[in-house]
Short mmCIF file of C-alpha atoms and ligand atoms in Angstrom, two decimals:
data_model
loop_
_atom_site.label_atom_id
_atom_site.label_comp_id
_atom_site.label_asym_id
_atom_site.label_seq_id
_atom_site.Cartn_x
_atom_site.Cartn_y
_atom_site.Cartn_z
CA UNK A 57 0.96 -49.40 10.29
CA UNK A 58 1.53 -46.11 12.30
CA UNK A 59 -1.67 -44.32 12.29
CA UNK A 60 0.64 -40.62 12.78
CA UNK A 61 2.97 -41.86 10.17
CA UNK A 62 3.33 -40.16 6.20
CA UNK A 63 3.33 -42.80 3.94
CA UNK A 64 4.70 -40.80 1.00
CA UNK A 65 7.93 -38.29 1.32
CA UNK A 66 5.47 -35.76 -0.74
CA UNK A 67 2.95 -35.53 2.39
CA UNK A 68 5.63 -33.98 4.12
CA UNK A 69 5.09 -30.82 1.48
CA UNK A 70 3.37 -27.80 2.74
CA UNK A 71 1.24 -27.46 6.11
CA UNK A 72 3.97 -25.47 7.18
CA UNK A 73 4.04 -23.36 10.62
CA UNK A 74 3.95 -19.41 10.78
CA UNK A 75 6.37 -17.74 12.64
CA UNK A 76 5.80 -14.36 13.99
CA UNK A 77 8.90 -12.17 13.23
CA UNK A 78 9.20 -10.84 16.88
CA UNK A 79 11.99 -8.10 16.31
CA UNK A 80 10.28 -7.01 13.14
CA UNK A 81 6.61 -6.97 14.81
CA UNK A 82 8.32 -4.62 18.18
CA UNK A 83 9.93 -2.37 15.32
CA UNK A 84 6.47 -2.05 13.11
CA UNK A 85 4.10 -2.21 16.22
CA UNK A 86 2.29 -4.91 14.16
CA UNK A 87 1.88 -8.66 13.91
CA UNK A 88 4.82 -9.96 11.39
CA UNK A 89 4.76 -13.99 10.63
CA UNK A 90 6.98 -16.02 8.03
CA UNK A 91 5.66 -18.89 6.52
CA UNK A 92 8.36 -21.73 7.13
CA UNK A 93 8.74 -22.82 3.77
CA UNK A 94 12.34 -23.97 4.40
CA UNK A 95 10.67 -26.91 6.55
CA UNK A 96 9.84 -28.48 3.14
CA UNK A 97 11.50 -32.13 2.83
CA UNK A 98 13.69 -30.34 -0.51
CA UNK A 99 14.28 -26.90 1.87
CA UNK A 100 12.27 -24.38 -0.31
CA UNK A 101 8.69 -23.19 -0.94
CA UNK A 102 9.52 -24.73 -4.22
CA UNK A 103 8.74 -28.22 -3.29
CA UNK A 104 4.93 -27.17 -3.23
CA UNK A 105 5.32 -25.90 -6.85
CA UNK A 106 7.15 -29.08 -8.01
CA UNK A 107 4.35 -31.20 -6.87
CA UNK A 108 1.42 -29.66 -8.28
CA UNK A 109 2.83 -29.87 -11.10
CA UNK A 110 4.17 -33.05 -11.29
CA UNK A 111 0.61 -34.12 -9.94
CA UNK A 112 -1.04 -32.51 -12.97
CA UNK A 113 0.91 -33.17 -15.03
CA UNK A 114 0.36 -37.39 -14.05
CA UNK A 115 -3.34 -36.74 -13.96
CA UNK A 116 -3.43 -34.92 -17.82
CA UNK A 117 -0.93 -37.99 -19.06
CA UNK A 118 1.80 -35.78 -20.02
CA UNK A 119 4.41 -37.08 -17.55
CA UNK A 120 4.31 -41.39 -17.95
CA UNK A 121 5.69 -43.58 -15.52
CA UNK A 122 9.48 -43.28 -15.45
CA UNK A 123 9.57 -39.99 -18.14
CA UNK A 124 12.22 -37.53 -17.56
CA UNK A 125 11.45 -34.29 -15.95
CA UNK A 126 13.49 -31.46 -17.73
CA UNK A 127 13.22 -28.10 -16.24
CA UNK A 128 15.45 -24.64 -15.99
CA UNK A 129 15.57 -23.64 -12.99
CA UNK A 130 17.45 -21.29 -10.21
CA UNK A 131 17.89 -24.32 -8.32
CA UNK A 132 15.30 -24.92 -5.77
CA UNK A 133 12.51 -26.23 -8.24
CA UNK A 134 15.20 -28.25 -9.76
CA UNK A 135 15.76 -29.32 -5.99
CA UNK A 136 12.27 -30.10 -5.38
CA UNK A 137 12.04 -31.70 -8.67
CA UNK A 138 14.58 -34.35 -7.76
CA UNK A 139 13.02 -34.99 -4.21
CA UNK A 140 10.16 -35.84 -5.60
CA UNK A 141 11.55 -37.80 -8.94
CA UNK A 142 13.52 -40.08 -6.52
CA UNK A 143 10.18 -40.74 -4.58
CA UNK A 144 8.36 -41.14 -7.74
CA UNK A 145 10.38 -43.32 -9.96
CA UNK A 146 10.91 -40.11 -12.53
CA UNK A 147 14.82 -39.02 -13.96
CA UNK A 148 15.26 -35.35 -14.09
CA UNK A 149 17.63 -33.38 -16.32
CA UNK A 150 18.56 -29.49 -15.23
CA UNK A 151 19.33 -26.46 -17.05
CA UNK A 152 20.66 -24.12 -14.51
CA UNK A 153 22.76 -20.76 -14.72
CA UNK A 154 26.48 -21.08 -13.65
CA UNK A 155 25.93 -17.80 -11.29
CA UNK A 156 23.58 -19.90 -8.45
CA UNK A 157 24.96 -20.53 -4.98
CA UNK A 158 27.25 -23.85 -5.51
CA UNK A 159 25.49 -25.30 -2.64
CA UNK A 160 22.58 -25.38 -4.50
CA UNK A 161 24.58 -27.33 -7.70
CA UNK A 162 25.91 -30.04 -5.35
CA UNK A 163 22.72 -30.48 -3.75
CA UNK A 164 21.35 -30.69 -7.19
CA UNK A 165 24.71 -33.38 -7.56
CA UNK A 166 24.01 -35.23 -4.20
CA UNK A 167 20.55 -35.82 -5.85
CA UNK A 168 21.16 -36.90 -8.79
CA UNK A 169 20.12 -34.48 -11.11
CA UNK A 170 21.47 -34.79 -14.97
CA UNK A 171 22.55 -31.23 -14.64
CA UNK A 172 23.57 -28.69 -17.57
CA UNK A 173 25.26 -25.35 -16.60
CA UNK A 174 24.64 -22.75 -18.26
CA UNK A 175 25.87 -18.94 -18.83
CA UNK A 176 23.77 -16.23 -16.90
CA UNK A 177 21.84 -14.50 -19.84
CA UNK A 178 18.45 -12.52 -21.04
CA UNK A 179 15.35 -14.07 -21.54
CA UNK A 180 15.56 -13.04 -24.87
CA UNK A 181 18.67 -14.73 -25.59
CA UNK A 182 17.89 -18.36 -27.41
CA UNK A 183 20.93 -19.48 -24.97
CA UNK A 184 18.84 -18.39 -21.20
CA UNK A 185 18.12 -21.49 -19.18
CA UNK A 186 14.80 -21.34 -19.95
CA UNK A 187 14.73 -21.73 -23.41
CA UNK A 188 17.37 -24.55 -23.37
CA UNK A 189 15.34 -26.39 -20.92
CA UNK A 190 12.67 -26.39 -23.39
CA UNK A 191 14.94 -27.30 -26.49
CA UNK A 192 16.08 -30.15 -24.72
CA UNK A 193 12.69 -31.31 -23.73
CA UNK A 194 11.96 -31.08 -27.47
CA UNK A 195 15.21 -32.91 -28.84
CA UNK A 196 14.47 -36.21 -26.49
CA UNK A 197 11.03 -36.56 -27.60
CA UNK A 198 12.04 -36.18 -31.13
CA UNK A 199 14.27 -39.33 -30.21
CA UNK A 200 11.51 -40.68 -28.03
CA UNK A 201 8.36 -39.43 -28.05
CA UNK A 202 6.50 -39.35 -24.52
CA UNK A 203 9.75 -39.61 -22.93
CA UNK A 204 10.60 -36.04 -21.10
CA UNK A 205 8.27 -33.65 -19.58
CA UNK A 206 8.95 -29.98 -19.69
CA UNK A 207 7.99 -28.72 -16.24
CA UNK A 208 7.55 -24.94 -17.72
CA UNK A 209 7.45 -23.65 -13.86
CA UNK A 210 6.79 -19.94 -14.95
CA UNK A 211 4.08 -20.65 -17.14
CA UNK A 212 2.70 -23.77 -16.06
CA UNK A 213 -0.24 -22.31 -13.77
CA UNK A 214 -0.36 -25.61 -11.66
CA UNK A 215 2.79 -23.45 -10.14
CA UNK A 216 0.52 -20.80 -8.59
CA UNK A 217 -2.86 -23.70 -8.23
CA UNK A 218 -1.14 -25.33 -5.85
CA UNK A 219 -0.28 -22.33 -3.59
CA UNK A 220 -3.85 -21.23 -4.17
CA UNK A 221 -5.24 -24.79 -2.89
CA UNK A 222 -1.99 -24.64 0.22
CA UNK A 223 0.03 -22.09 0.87
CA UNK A 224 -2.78 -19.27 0.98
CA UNK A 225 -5.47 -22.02 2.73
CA UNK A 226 -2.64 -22.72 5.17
CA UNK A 227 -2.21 -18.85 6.05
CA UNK A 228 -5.95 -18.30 6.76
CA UNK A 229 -6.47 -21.16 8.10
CA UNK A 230 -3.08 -20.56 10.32
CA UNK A 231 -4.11 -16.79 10.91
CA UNK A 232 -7.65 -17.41 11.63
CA UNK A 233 -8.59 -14.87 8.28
CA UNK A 234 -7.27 -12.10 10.79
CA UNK A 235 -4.66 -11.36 8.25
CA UNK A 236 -4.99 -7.61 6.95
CA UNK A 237 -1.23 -7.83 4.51
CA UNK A 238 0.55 -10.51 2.13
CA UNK A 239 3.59 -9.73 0.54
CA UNK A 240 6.45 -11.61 -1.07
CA UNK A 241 9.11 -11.26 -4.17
CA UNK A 242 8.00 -13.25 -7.56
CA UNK A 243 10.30 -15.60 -9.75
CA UNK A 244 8.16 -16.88 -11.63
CA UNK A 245 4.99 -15.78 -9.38
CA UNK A 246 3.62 -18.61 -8.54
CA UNK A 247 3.26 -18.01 -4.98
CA UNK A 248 2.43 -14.26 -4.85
CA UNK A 249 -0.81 -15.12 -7.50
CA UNK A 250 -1.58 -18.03 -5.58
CA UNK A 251 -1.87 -16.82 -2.70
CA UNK A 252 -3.26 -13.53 -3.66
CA UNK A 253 -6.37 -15.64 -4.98
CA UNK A 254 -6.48 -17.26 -2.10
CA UNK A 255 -6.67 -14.55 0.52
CA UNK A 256 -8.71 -11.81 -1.92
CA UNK A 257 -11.80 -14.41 -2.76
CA UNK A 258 -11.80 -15.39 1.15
CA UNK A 259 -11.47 -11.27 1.93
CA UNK A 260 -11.15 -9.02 -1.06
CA UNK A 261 -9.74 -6.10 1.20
CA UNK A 262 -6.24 -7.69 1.95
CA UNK A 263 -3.61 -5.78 0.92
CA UNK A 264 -1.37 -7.87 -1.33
CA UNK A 265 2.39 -6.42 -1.70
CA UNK A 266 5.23 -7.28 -3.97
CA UNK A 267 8.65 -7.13 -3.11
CA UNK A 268 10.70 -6.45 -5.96
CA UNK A 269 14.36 -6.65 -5.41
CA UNK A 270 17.12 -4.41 -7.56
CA UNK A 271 17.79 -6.03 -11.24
CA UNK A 272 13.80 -6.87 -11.50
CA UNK A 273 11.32 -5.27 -13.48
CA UNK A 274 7.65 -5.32 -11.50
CA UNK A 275 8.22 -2.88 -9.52
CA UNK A 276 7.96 -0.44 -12.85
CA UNK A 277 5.49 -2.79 -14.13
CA UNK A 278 3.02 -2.12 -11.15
CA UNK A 279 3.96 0.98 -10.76
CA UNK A 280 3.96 2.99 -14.18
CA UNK A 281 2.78 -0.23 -16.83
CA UNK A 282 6.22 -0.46 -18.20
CA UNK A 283 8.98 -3.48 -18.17
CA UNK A 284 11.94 -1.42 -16.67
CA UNK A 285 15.34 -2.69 -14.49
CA UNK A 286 17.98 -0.64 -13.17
CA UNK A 287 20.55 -2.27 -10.37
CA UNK A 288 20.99 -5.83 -9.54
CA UNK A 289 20.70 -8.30 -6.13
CA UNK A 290 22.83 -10.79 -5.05
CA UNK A 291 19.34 -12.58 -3.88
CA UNK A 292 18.56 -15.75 -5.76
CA UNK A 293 15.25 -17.35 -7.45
CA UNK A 294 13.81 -14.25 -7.68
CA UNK A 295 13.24 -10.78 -9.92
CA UNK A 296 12.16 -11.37 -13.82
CA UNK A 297 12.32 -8.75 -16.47
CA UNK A 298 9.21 -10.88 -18.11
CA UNK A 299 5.58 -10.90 -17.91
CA UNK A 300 4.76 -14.98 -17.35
CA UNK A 301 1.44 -16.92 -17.02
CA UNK A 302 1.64 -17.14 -13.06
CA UNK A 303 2.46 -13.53 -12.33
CA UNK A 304 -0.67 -12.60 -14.97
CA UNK A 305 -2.65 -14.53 -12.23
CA UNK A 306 -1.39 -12.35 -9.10
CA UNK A 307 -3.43 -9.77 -7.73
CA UNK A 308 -0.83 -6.54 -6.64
CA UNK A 309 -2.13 -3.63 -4.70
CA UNK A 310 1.13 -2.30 -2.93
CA UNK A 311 4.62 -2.86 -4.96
CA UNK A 312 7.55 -1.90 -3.35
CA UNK A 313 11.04 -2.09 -4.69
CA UNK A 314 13.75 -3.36 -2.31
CA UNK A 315 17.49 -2.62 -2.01
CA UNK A 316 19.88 -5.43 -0.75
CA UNK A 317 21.35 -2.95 1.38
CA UNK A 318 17.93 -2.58 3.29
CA UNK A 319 17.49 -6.56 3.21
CA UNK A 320 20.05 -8.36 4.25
CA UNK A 321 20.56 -7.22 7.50
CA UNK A 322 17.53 -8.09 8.40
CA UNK A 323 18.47 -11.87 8.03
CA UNK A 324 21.78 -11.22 9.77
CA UNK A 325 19.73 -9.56 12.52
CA UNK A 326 16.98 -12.85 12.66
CA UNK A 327 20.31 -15.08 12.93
CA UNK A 328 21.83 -13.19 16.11
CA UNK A 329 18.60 -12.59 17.74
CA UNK A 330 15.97 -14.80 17.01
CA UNK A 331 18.26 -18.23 15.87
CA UNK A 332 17.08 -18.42 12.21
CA UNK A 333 19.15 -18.79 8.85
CA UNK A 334 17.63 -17.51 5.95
CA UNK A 335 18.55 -16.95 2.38
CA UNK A 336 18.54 -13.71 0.86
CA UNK A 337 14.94 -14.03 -1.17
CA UNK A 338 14.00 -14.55 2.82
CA UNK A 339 15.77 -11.27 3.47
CA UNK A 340 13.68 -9.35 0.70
CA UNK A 341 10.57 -10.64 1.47
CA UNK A 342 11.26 -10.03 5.26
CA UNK A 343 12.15 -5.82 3.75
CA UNK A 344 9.03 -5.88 2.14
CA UNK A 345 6.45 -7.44 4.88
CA UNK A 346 8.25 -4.46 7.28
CA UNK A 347 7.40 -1.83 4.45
CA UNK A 348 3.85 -3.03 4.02
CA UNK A 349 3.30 -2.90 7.68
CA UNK A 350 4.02 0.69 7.87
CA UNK A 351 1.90 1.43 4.83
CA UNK A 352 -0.91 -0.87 6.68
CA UNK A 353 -0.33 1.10 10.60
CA UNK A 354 0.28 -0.37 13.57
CA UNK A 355 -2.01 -3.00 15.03
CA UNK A 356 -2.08 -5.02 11.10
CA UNK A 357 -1.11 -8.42 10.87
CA UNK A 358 0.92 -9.24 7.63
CA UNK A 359 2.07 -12.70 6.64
CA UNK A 360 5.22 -13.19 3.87
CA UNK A 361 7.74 -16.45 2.96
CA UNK A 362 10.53 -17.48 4.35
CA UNK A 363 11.38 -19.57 1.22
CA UNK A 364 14.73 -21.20 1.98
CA UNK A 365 17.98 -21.68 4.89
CA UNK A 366 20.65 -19.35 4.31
CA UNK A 367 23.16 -22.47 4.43
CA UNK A 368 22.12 -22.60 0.86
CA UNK A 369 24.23 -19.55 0.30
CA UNK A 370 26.78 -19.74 2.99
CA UNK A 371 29.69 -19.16 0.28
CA UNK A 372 27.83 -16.32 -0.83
CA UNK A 373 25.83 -13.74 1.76
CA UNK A 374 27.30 -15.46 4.45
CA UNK A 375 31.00 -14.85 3.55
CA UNK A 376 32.56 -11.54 4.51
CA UNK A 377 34.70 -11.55 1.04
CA UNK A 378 31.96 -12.00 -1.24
CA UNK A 379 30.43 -9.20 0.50
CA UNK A 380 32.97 -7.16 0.12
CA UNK A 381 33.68 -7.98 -3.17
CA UNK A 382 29.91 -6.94 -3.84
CA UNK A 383 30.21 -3.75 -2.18
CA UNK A 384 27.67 -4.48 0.69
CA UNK A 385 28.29 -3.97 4.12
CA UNK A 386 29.57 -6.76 6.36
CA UNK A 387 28.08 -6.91 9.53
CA UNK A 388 30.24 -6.74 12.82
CA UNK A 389 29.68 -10.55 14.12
CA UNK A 390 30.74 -11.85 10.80
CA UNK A 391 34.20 -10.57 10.10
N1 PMP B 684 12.85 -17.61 -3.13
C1 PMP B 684 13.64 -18.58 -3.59
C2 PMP B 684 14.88 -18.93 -2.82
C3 PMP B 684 13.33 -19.25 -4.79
O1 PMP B 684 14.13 -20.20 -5.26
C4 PMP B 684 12.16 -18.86 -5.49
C5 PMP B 684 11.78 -19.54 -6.78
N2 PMP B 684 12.58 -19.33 -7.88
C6 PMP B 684 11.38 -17.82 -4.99
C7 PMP B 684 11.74 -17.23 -3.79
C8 PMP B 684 10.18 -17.27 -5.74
O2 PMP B 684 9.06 -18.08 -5.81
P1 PMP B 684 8.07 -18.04 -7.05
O3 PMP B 684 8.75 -18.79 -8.18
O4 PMP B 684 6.85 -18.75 -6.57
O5 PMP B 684 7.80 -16.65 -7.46
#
């Protein structure tokens, strides 16, 4: 047997590298690194969520051997999900709004996913994704009890455990606890609290920032205590107008709110300059680490995620039309 080898496709989850940012670090006069979640064997920091809590969810006895996994999703748990499922012997049925990036539905295809899709709506309409998840969780085990688990990603706190216990280990670790800024936009907040415990009970005086695109309502909720949108973001898998379990669990100093407009060029920017392709929840996190930096003063070293490629939204923030069509501004390479 190799001794270097994984044995197991979910050991190739998390210990990702940091990246320092260069253009953004000579523009702050700081020390700007992305967490290279989109090395993850599904593409997206969300692998790390669907394994902690498919691995608690073995260890309580909730999920049994061959169960289906039913969860709503944005896509890239749902991706993660199915990674793992296929490694693990699990089915997995999808509840997914019809607005996501279609490469993200025939990745969800290629994998095999039982996949329902579903209109865009509020949370408090019985018809969002999330709530249809969880009715079809209920109907199969009505018909067989024990036989689908409900992976509840925004308020199932193995979500933000396991970025406690990795991602936020990983960034001390990686940083040598010479990190003075964290910052990153919540969808269901599993990474921003897990982290957030992670760094504060290793240093309590990191500064822990949330990046709130347009269309979400934390910025208002950290800001004046009230649950308050206004715009919208073409950036996907994150901004919630709900309070869940996982963002209860975060720990927010510094909330900034971010416009697409000041975002995305910073991926288009990363591409030309520095090689990288990332999607646009990339793009707002990148807005907020440069904001935080400023608020911090040169010589601070802030960390954020770079969650997923931008291939997963080629058709979308990578297409001059759909740009247009959105009203952003379509950068001079591109057209
Ligand atoms: N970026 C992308 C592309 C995502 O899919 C998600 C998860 N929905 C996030 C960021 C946000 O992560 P979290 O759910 O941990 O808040």
């Amino acid at each position: 047997m190799a001794a270097m080898a994984a044995q197991h496709l979910s050991e190739l989850i998390g210990n990702t590298p940091l990246l320092r940012l260069r253009q953004l670090s000579e523009q702050t006069g700081c020390e700007i690194y992305g967490k290279c979640e989109f090395l993850n064997p599904g593409g997206s920091v969300k692998d790390r969520t669907a394994l902690g809590i498919l691995r608690a969810a073995e260890a309580s006895g909730e999920l049994r051997p061959g169960a289906t996994i039913v969860e709503g999703t944005a896509g890239n748990t749902g991706i993660g999900l199915c990674v793992l499922a296929n490694a693990l012997g699990y089915r997995v049925r999808i509840v997914m709004p019809m607005n996501q990036s279609r490469e993200k539905i025939e990745q969800l295809e290629l994998l095999g996913a039982d996949l329902s899709l579903v209109q865009a709506t509020g949370y408090d309409d019985p018809k969002h994704y999330v709530h249809q998840a969880q009715a079809l969780a209920e109907k199969l085990n009505r018909d067989e009890p024990g036989s689908a688990f409900w992976a509840r990603q925004f308020d199932n706190i193995a979500n933000c455990a396991i970025h406690r216990a990795t991602t936020g280990q990983e960034i001390w670790t990686q940083t040598a606890g010479r990190v003075d800024g964290f910052i990153c936009a919540v969808g269901t907040g599993g990474t921003l609290a897990g982290i957030s415990q992670a760094l504060k009970e290793r240093n309590p005086a990191i500064n822990i920032g949330l990046a709130d695109p347009a269309g979400s309502a934390l910025y208002s909720y950290y800001s004046s205590g009230e649950l308050r949108t206004a715009g919208s973001s073409v950036a996907e898998g994150i901004g919630i107008s709900h309070l869940t379990d996982n963002i209860a669990a975060a720990q927010v100093d510094l909330p900034f709110q971010i416009d697409d407009r000041e975002a995305l060029p910073l991926i288009y920017d990363l591409l030309r300059a520095e090689g990288l392709c990332l999607g646009g929840s990339s793009a707002i996190n990148m807005a907020g680490a440069v904001r935080l930096a400023r608020e911090l003063g040169p010589g601070s070293t802030v960390v954020t995620i770079l969650c997923d490629l931008g291939t997963r939204y080629q058709s979308k923030i990578f297409n001059p039309a759909f740009l247009r069509a959105k009203g952003l501004p379509v950068p001079a390479w591109m057209r």
